Tab-separated table of C-alpha atoms and ligand atoms in Angstrom:
chain	number	residue	atom	x	y	z
A	78	MET	CA	-27.694	54.843	192.863
A	79	SER	CA	-30.224	52.152	191.974
A	80	HIS	CA	-31.865	52.618	188.600
A	81	PHE	CA	-34.599	50.261	189.637
A	82	SER	CA	-35.373	51.670	193.077
A	83	LYS	CA	-38.667	53.211	191.931
A	84	VAL	CA	-39.850	50.128	190.086
A	85	ASN	CA	-42.779	48.665	192.019
A	86	ARG	CA	-44.011	45.119	191.977
A	87	VAL	CA	-47.334	44.649	190.174
A	88	PRO	CA	-49.793	41.771	190.625
A	89	GLY	CA	-49.215	38.697	188.441
A	90	ASP	CA	-51.229	38.052	185.293
A	91	PRO	CA	-54.807	37.091	186.322
A	92	ILE	CA	-54.686	33.947	184.202
A	93	LEU	CA	-51.046	32.875	183.712
A	94	GLY	CA	-50.311	33.722	187.376
A	95	LEU	CA	-52.739	30.950	188.388
A	96	LEU	CA	-50.524	28.373	186.703
A	97	ASP	CA	-47.590	29.319	188.938
A	98	ALA	CA	-49.784	29.125	192.049
A	99	TYR	CA	-51.170	25.748	190.938
A	100	ARG	CA	-47.707	24.324	190.261
A	101	ALA	CA	-46.484	25.497	193.665
A	102	ASP	CA	-49.427	23.805	195.480
A	103	PRO	CA	-48.164	20.597	197.164
A	104	ASN	CA	-51.709	19.124	197.448
A	105	PRO	CA	-51.725	16.004	195.195
A	106	ALA	CA	-55.499	16.462	194.743
A	107	ARG	CA	-55.148	19.975	193.264
A	108	LEU	CA	-57.258	20.813	190.197
A	109	ASP	CA	-56.245	23.302	187.506
A	110	LEU	CA	-59.241	24.979	185.847
A	111	GLY	CA	-57.376	28.214	185.130
A	112	VAL	CA	-55.590	28.923	181.867
A	113	GLY	CA	-57.445	27.887	178.716
A	114	VAL	CA	-55.663	24.770	177.563
A	115	TYR	CA	-57.308	21.534	176.515
A	116	LYS	CA	-56.482	18.408	178.493
A	117	ASP	CA	-57.172	14.853	177.408
A	118	ALA	CA	-58.379	11.901	179.524
A	119	GLN	CA	-54.823	11.505	180.851
A	120	GLY	CA	-54.691	15.124	181.955
A	121	LEU	CA	-52.194	15.997	179.239
A	122	THR	CA	-52.304	18.737	176.649
A	123	PRO	CA	-51.344	16.564	173.699
A	124	ILE	CA	-49.627	17.539	170.487
A	125	PRO	CA	-52.144	16.504	167.806
A	126	ARG	CA	-50.942	13.634	165.575
A	127	ALA	CA	-51.505	15.832	162.526
A	128	VAL	CA	-49.078	18.391	163.996
A	129	LYS	CA	-46.446	15.733	164.756
A	130	LEU	CA	-46.680	14.349	161.213
A	131	ALA	CA	-46.470	17.818	159.675
A	132	GLU	CA	-43.426	18.573	161.836
A	133	GLN	CA	-41.734	15.375	160.678
A	134	ARG	CA	-42.298	16.404	157.069
A	135	LEU	CA	-40.929	19.864	157.749
A	136	VAL	CA	-37.757	18.488	159.327
A	137	GLU	CA	-37.085	16.685	156.066
A	138	SER	CA	-38.210	19.351	153.609
A	139	GLU	CA	-37.212	22.642	155.263
A	140	THR	CA	-34.240	24.181	153.531
A	141	THR	CA	-33.790	27.480	155.363
A	142	LYS	CA	-34.426	29.288	158.622
A	143	SER	CA	-34.041	32.689	156.979
A	144	TYR	CA	-36.596	35.388	157.866
A	145	VAL	CA	-40.149	35.282	156.606
A	146	GLY	CA	-41.558	38.626	155.391
A	147	GLY	CA	-43.449	41.132	157.520
A	148	HIS	CA	-46.805	39.495	156.751
A	149	GLY	CA	-45.381	36.046	157.461
A	150	ASP	CA	-45.844	32.877	155.455
A	151	ALA	CA	-48.046	33.586	152.409
A	152	LEU	CA	-49.161	29.951	152.134
A	153	PHE	CA	-50.243	29.963	155.781
A	154	ALA	CA	-52.117	33.226	155.218
A	155	ALA	CA	-53.949	31.927	152.150
A	156	ARG	CA	-54.931	28.611	153.736
A	157	LEU	CA	-55.971	30.124	157.058
A	158	CYS	CA	-58.114	32.727	155.263
A	159	GLU	CA	-59.998	29.867	153.590
A	160	VAL	CA	-60.601	28.166	156.948
A	161	VAL	CA	-61.882	31.422	158.443
A	162	LEU	CA	-63.741	33.008	155.517
A	163	GLY	CA	-64.659	29.851	153.585
A	164	THR	CA	-63.218	28.338	150.432
A	165	ASP	CA	-65.950	30.027	148.382
A	166	SER	CA	-65.375	33.494	149.868
A	167	ARG	CA	-66.085	36.286	147.374
A	168	LEU	CA	-63.765	38.522	149.366
A	169	LEU	CA	-60.845	36.196	148.798
A	170	ALA	CA	-61.725	35.810	145.108
A	171	SER	CA	-61.678	39.599	144.689
A	172	GLN	CA	-58.494	40.041	146.768
A	173	ARG	CA	-60.314	42.116	149.362
A	174	ALA	CA	-59.134	40.070	152.355
A	175	ASP	CA	-55.756	38.804	153.498
A	176	ALA	CA	-53.974	37.722	156.672
A	177	THR	CA	-50.909	39.057	158.430
A	178	GLN	CA	-49.278	36.284	160.443
A	179	THR	CA	-48.793	37.191	164.109
A	180	PRO	CA	-47.361	35.584	167.244
A	181	GLY	CA	-50.616	33.996	168.431
A	182	GLY	CA	-54.058	35.545	168.585
A	183	THR	CA	-52.756	37.929	171.239
A	184	GLY	CA	-50.202	39.249	168.736
A	185	ALA	CA	-53.046	39.772	166.259
A	186	LEU	CA	-54.990	41.730	168.868
A	187	ARG	CA	-51.969	43.875	169.672
A	188	LEU	CA	-51.401	44.591	165.982
A	189	ALA	CA	-55.078	45.522	165.623
A	190	ALA	CA	-54.768	47.753	168.694
A	191	ASP	CA	-51.748	49.564	167.254
A	192	PHE	CA	-53.567	49.941	163.934
A	193	ILE	CA	-56.567	51.525	165.662
A	194	ALA	CA	-54.355	53.810	167.773
A	195	ARG	CA	-52.264	55.040	164.835
A	196	CYS	CA	-54.580	54.911	161.840
A	197	LEU	CA	-58.001	55.506	163.442
A	198	PRO	CA	-57.074	58.053	166.121
A	199	GLY	CA	-59.798	59.032	168.569
A	200	ARG	CA	-61.798	55.821	168.111
A	201	SER	CA	-62.632	53.850	171.261
A	202	ILE	CA	-62.816	50.080	171.416
A	203	TRP	CA	-65.954	48.589	172.994
A	204	LEU	CA	-65.485	45.325	174.867
A	205	SER	CA	-68.114	43.003	176.268
A	206	ASP	CA	-68.546	43.106	180.026
A	207	PRO	CA	-67.094	40.700	180.999
A	208	THR	CA	-64.342	39.896	178.532
A	209	TRP	CA	-60.918	38.238	178.473
A	210	PRO	CA	-58.968	40.414	180.953
A	211	ILE	CA	-56.077	40.817	178.532
A	212	HIS	CA	-58.382	42.629	176.091
A	213	GLU	CA	-58.658	45.376	178.692
A	214	SER	CA	-54.942	45.839	179.305
A	215	LEU	CA	-53.797	45.199	175.745
A	216	PHE	CA	-55.881	47.941	174.096
A	217	ALA	CA	-55.098	50.358	176.915
A	218	ALA	CA	-51.377	49.619	176.512
A	219	ALA	CA	-51.638	50.544	172.832
A	220	GLY	CA	-53.264	53.852	173.788
A	221	VAL	CA	-56.815	52.980	172.681
A	222	ARG	CA	-59.634	54.172	174.934
A	223	VAL	CA	-61.595	51.192	176.274
A	224	SER	CA	-65.377	51.200	176.856
A	225	HIS	CA	-67.817	48.394	177.579
A	226	TYR	CA	-71.172	47.012	176.523
A	227	PRO	CA	-73.080	44.591	178.798
A	228	TYR	CA	-73.184	40.916	177.903
A	229	VAL	CA	-74.613	38.970	180.865
A	230	ASP	CA	-77.244	39.971	183.401
A	231	ALA	CA	-77.032	39.838	187.196
A	232	ASP	CA	-78.307	36.226	187.124
A	233	ASN	CA	-75.419	35.161	184.887
A	234	ARG	CA	-77.531	34.834	181.734
A	235	LEU	CA	-76.724	36.139	178.257
A	236	ASP	CA	-78.535	39.471	177.915
A	237	VAL	CA	-78.834	40.208	174.209
A	238	GLU	CA	-81.428	42.982	174.531
A	239	THR	CA	-79.327	45.072	176.905
A	240	MET	CA	-76.263	44.437	174.747
A	241	LEU	CA	-78.092	45.660	171.631
A	242	ASP	CA	-79.417	48.740	173.456
A	243	ALA	CA	-75.879	49.626	174.526
A	244	LEU	CA	-74.468	49.104	171.029
A	245	GLU	CA	-77.115	51.507	169.679
A	246	ARG	CA	-75.469	54.233	171.766
A	247	VAL	CA	-71.867	53.559	170.703
A	248	PRO	CA	-70.501	56.648	168.916
A	249	ARG	CA	-70.436	56.348	165.137
A	250	GLY	CA	-67.105	55.041	163.885
A	251	ASP	CA	-65.955	53.349	167.089
A	252	VAL	CA	-64.608	49.809	167.079
A	253	VAL	CA	-66.612	47.004	168.667
A	254	LEU	CA	-64.908	43.793	169.677
A	255	LEU	CA	-67.130	40.727	169.330
A	256	HIS	CA	-66.195	37.175	170.351
A	257	ALA	CA	-66.953	35.218	167.182
A	258	CYS	CA	-67.611	31.976	169.073
A	259	CYS	CA	-66.897	30.372	172.465
A	260	HIS	CA	-67.098	33.674	174.340
A	261	ASN	CA	-64.211	34.069	176.795
A	262	PRO	CA	-64.874	34.077	179.750
A	263	THR	CA	-68.590	33.282	179.749
A	264	GLY	CA	-69.059	30.490	177.185
A	265	PHE	CA	-72.387	32.136	176.203
A	266	ASP	CA	-72.651	32.560	172.432
A	267	LEU	CA	-75.152	34.564	170.407
A	268	ALA	CA	-77.683	32.679	168.288
A	269	TYR	CA	-77.456	33.334	164.530
A	270	ASN	CA	-80.498	35.619	164.519
A	271	ASP	CA	-78.903	37.645	167.343
A	272	TRP	CA	-75.759	38.000	165.243
A	273	GLN	CA	-77.953	39.373	162.447
A	274	ARG	CA	-79.357	41.934	164.870
A	275	VAL	CA	-75.850	42.920	166.026
A	276	LEU	CA	-74.810	43.235	162.386
A	277	ASP	CA	-77.769	45.511	161.776
A	278	VAL	CA	-76.701	47.869	164.608
A	279	VAL	CA	-73.044	47.767	163.543
A	280	ARG	CA	-74.030	48.687	159.980
A	281	ARG	CA	-76.475	51.416	160.998
A	282	ARG	CA	-74.094	52.982	163.522
A	283	GLU	CA	-71.179	52.637	161.078
A	284	LEU	CA	-69.075	50.792	163.648
A	285	LEU	CA	-65.938	48.856	162.771
A	286	PRO	CA	-66.271	45.239	163.984
A	287	LEU	CA	-63.255	43.403	165.304
A	288	LEU	CA	-64.143	39.728	165.552
A	289	ASP	CA	-61.917	37.857	167.961
A	290	PHE	CA	-61.844	34.261	166.718
A	291	ALA	CA	-59.617	32.276	169.065
A	292	TYR	CA	-61.609	29.029	169.361
A	293	GLN	CA	-62.708	28.063	165.859
A	294	GLY	CA	-63.821	24.428	165.918
A	295	LEU	CA	-64.270	24.110	169.665
A	296	GLY	CA	-67.868	25.349	169.841
A	297	ASP	CA	-70.176	23.672	167.308
A	298	GLY	CA	-67.701	22.768	164.533
A	299	LEU	CA	-65.127	24.365	162.254
A	300	GLU	CA	-67.660	25.668	159.714
A	301	GLU	CA	-70.478	26.312	162.201
A	302	ASP	CA	-68.230	28.428	164.428
A	303	ALA	CA	-67.319	30.639	161.451
A	304	ARG	CA	-70.926	31.674	160.760
A	305	ALA	CA	-70.733	35.044	162.519
A	306	VAL	CA	-67.367	35.908	160.977
A	307	ARG	CA	-68.624	35.060	157.493
A	308	LEU	CA	-71.901	36.919	158.039
A	309	PHE	CA	-70.000	40.097	158.922
A	310	ALA	CA	-67.313	39.679	156.260
A	311	ASP	CA	-69.919	39.066	153.544
A	312	SER	CA	-72.198	41.909	154.640
A	313	LEU	CA	-69.810	44.765	155.447
A	314	SER	CA	-66.961	46.191	153.422
A	315	GLU	CA	-64.553	46.621	156.348
A	316	VAL	CA	-63.961	44.024	159.073
A	317	LEU	CA	-61.006	43.023	161.268
A	318	ILE	CA	-60.632	39.403	162.402
A	319	THR	CA	-58.082	38.072	164.880
A	320	SER	CA	-57.571	34.346	164.429
A	321	SER	CA	-55.652	31.967	166.687
A	322	CYS	CA	-54.283	28.469	166.030
A	323	SER	CA	-53.287	27.955	169.674
A	324	LYS	CA	-56.267	25.883	170.740
A	325	ASN	CA	-57.620	24.250	167.601
A	326	PHE	CA	-54.167	23.085	166.420
A	327	GLY	CA	-52.770	22.647	169.957
A	328	LEU	CA	-49.893	24.954	168.992
A	329	TYR	CA	-50.088	27.163	172.086
A	330	ARG	CA	-46.395	27.761	172.685
A	331	ASP	CA	-45.487	28.016	169.014
A	332	ARG	CA	-47.500	31.259	168.867
A	333	VAL	CA	-49.517	31.040	165.655
A	334	GLY	CA	-52.202	33.538	164.771
A	335	ALA	CA	-53.194	36.140	162.216
A	336	LEU	CA	-54.863	39.487	161.776
A	337	ILE	CA	-57.213	39.185	158.814
A	338	VAL	CA	-58.301	42.436	157.213
A	339	CYS	CA	-61.342	42.699	154.947
A	340	ALA	CA	-61.388	45.951	152.970
A	341	GLY	CA	-63.605	47.637	150.390
A	342	SER	CA	-61.138	47.170	147.528
A	343	ALA	CA	-57.902	45.346	146.771
A	344	ALA	CA	-56.096	48.713	146.634
A	345	LYS	CA	-57.384	49.767	150.075
A	346	LEU	CA	-56.405	46.384	151.482
A	347	THR	CA	-52.854	46.996	150.241
A	348	ASP	CA	-52.815	50.402	151.954
A	349	VAL	CA	-53.948	48.918	155.271
A	350	ARG	CA	-51.491	46.045	155.015
A	351	SER	CA	-48.608	48.406	154.358
A	352	GLN	CA	-49.359	50.004	157.727
A	353	LEU	CA	-49.609	46.608	159.432
A	354	ALA	CA	-46.215	45.499	158.100
A	355	LEU	CA	-44.656	48.692	159.441
A	356	MET	CA	-46.265	48.274	162.858
A	357	ALA	CA	-45.396	44.583	163.058
A	358	ARG	CA	-41.767	45.490	162.293
A	359	ASN	CA	-41.782	47.692	165.381
A	360	LEU	CA	-43.457	45.046	167.528
A	361	TRP	CA	-41.782	41.736	166.634
A	362	SER	CA	-40.042	42.406	163.326
A	363	THR	CA	-41.121	39.203	161.603
A	364	PRO	CA	-43.320	36.448	163.041
A	365	PRO	CA	-42.051	33.030	164.223
A	366	ALA	CA	-42.225	30.655	161.263
A	367	HIS	CA	-42.421	27.105	162.555
A	368	GLY	CA	-46.009	26.849	163.833
A	369	ALA	CA	-47.414	28.651	160.798
A	370	GLU	CA	-45.572	26.224	158.502
A	371	VAL	CA	-47.097	23.342	160.455
A	372	VAL	CA	-50.589	24.792	159.947
A	373	ALA	CA	-49.942	25.451	156.249
A	374	THR	CA	-48.671	21.874	155.832
A	375	ILE	CA	-51.741	20.378	157.508
A	376	LEU	CA	-54.219	22.533	155.615
A	377	GLY	CA	-52.466	21.811	152.302
A	378	ASP	CA	-52.599	18.029	152.588
A	379	SER	CA	-55.952	16.246	152.480
A	380	ASP	CA	-54.836	13.305	154.688
A	381	LEU	CA	-53.337	15.564	157.346
A	382	LYS	CA	-56.337	17.869	157.203
A	383	THR	CA	-58.739	14.945	157.662
A	384	LEU	CA	-56.710	13.707	160.622
A	385	TRP	CA	-56.636	17.194	162.170
A	386	LEU	CA	-60.404	17.597	161.748
A	387	GLU	CA	-60.960	14.235	163.464
A	388	GLU	CA	-58.739	15.289	166.346
A	389	LEU	CA	-60.501	18.648	166.604
A	390	ASP	CA	-63.905	16.894	166.613
A	391	ALA	CA	-62.700	14.628	169.425
A	392	MET	CA	-61.603	17.641	171.502
A	393	ARG	CA	-64.941	19.346	170.971
A	394	ALA	CA	-66.921	16.203	171.818
A	395	ARG	CA	-64.897	15.656	174.986
A	396	ILE	CA	-65.522	19.221	176.199
A	397	ALA	CA	-69.256	18.947	175.446
A	398	GLY	CA	-69.403	15.637	177.358
A	399	LEU	CA	-67.551	17.093	180.346
A	400	ARG	CA	-70.074	19.929	180.511
A	401	LEU	CA	-72.981	17.489	180.783
A	402	ASP	CA	-71.128	15.240	183.238
A	403	LEU	CA	-70.244	18.138	185.547
A	404	VAL	CA	-73.884	19.182	185.758
A	405	GLU	CA	-74.792	15.553	186.569
A	406	ALA	CA	-72.060	15.411	189.242
A	407	LEU	CA	-73.639	18.490	190.855
A	408	ARG	CA	-77.102	16.872	190.904
A	409	PRO	CA	-76.681	14.861	194.148
A	410	HIS	CA	-75.800	18.165	195.846
A	411	GLY	CA	-79.034	19.740	194.631
A	412	LEU	CA	-77.052	22.078	192.371
A	413	ALA	CA	-77.856	20.748	188.866
A	414	GLU	CA	-80.460	23.458	188.184
A	415	ARG	CA	-78.300	26.248	189.523
A	416	PHE	CA	-75.408	25.223	187.261
A	417	ALA	CA	-77.479	24.037	184.274
A	418	HIS	CA	-75.967	26.854	182.174
A	419	ILE	CA	-72.640	24.968	182.114
A	420	ALA	CA	-74.220	22.483	179.687
A	421	ILE	CA	-75.437	25.122	177.233
A	422	GLN	CA	-72.292	27.252	177.215
A	423	ARG	CA	-69.829	26.675	174.386
A	424	GLY	CA	-66.058	26.282	174.035
A	425	MET	CA	-63.471	25.893	176.712
A	426	PHE	CA	-64.869	28.148	179.398
A	427	SER	CA	-67.772	28.375	181.775
A	428	TYR	CA	-68.695	31.504	183.632
A	429	THR	CA	-69.880	29.491	186.594
A	430	GLY	CA	-71.548	32.268	188.546
A	431	LEU	CA	-69.302	31.523	191.539
A	432	THR	CA	-68.328	34.710	193.370
A	433	PRO	CA	-64.703	35.843	193.845
A	434	GLU	CA	-65.050	34.813	197.512
A	435	GLN	CA	-66.231	31.318	196.542
A	436	VAL	CA	-63.368	31.067	194.036
A	437	ARG	CA	-60.923	32.043	196.794
A	438	ARG	CA	-62.337	29.378	199.110
A	439	LEU	CA	-62.154	26.772	196.368
A	440	ARG	CA	-58.448	27.539	195.982
A	441	GLU	CA	-57.593	27.808	199.670
A	442	GLU	CA	-59.757	24.980	201.015
A	443	HIS	CA	-59.800	22.544	198.072
A	444	SER	CA	-56.814	23.442	195.833
A	445	VAL	CA	-59.200	24.102	192.928
A	446	TYR	CA	-57.773	26.853	190.726
A	447	MET	CA	-60.025	29.005	188.551
A	448	VAL	CA	-60.000	32.655	187.466
A	449	GLY	CA	-61.278	35.086	190.125
A	450	SER	CA	-64.238	36.082	187.949
A	451	GLY	CA	-65.627	32.562	188.401
A	452	ARG	CA	-64.424	31.353	184.992
A	453	ALA	CA	-63.596	27.652	184.886
A	454	ASN	CA	-61.685	25.977	182.054
A	455	VAL	CA	-64.061	23.089	181.370
A	456	ALA	CA	-61.575	21.741	178.820
A	457	GLY	CA	-59.163	21.138	181.710
A	458	LEU	CA	-61.537	18.949	183.764
A	459	ASP	CA	-60.516	15.462	184.827
A	460	ALA	CA	-63.504	13.170	184.174
A	461	ASN	CA	-62.492	11.012	187.161
A	462	ARG	CA	-62.511	13.965	189.542
A	463	LEU	CA	-65.903	15.496	188.727
A	464	GLY	CA	-67.336	14.120	191.982
A	465	ASP	CA	-64.544	15.804	193.984
A	466	LEU	CA	-65.041	19.058	192.125
A	467	ALA	CA	-68.827	18.966	192.624
A	468	ALA	CA	-68.338	18.311	196.377
A	469	ALA	CA	-65.881	21.227	196.593
A	470	ILE	CA	-68.299	23.545	194.754
A	471	ALA	CA	-71.146	22.395	197.017
A	472	SER	CA	-69.102	23.113	200.120
A	473	VAL	CA	-68.440	26.748	199.095
A	474	CYS	CA	-72.050	27.259	197.940
A	475	ARG	CA	-73.580	26.265	201.279
B	501	LIG	C1	-57.183	31.990	178.441
B	501	LIG	O1	-58.038	32.885	178.410
B	501	LIG	O2	-56.973	31.278	179.423
B	501	LIG	C2	-56.389	31.720	177.203
B	501	LIG	O3	-56.799	32.566	176.179
B	501	LIG	C3	-54.934	31.769	177.445
B	501	LIG	C4	-54.419	33.146	177.739
B	501	LIG	O4	-53.451	33.538	177.074
B	501	LIG	O5	-54.941	33.834	178.612
């Protein structure tokens, strides 16, 4: 008897699966615009100098590899909360917010999903359409019902009015997931006054906001990108925030993230966190320590922090420059207007507006790899190959 005879093969992950296909492509001119990792001018995803220096310090100073607690490294939690909520946060001063360290931002989302499923039974989560595909499967896997609100219109433009109309109809008490900055996959972010309007609906409809904050520092700046998170945290008594250090610290594979809970009182925060520790124990027991210690070391040392901020600024500036240069590379093909949105989108990704069929042709005819939805990782562009990419895009747009 085969125990596995009824186990079927399922399609690969829509994003990570692209990496395997890209690596297996023998074409030396292949281009990887799939998974969201930053690449420098040499095409490498570098370890920031600040991270290397912090790691060197840790090698010398670390005295144990014993377990961290269920909420992870308390120093990491405290310092990350200040980066996210601000050093002057009233919530932090009144002990109404704290972080539970998780394996990456995805771990934070999964912990939030389990919390909703177990502690807020019957509540749906509302995701933007489109959203990061893993949002869809992750909440469903935790047993949370998934619904959607519109985000872009048929012409691939941010559609705030339709989004607000849809949010008005979300049942009272449901959870709404909002991309705090650098919307994945579209790259279209709300203006501050639009965030105030979303806040108004969320407050009136008594919704619970879950702000997914995976790209802090890669949109307009570390502080600027936190404006929506701080607006919600300062205006509402209960907010969930999932934070990731994968991109902004370049710590992808070390899996560093946190679920930050803002509650109405210190006592209620303790209640919620007791549940999170229990759920985390059943998911991953205790979180991996190394990356969080690196982050805590950087944030706790003014020289390392300054160096990290410079490196983060350089990443952001490079991505912004690549956006403008790609639009210029499309100009000789008469496509600069059609793809002008690439220059105003923010963060790593661009929802190009290319159809799944055009994306397939780009892969099969030009070895250009991007997500089937038409999402391109702008942060992975090679500045020397923009002409090739523009020619490939032009050939599938004809
Ligand atoms: C992405 O969307 O490409 C990144 O968030 C990486 C991932 O885990 O999917």
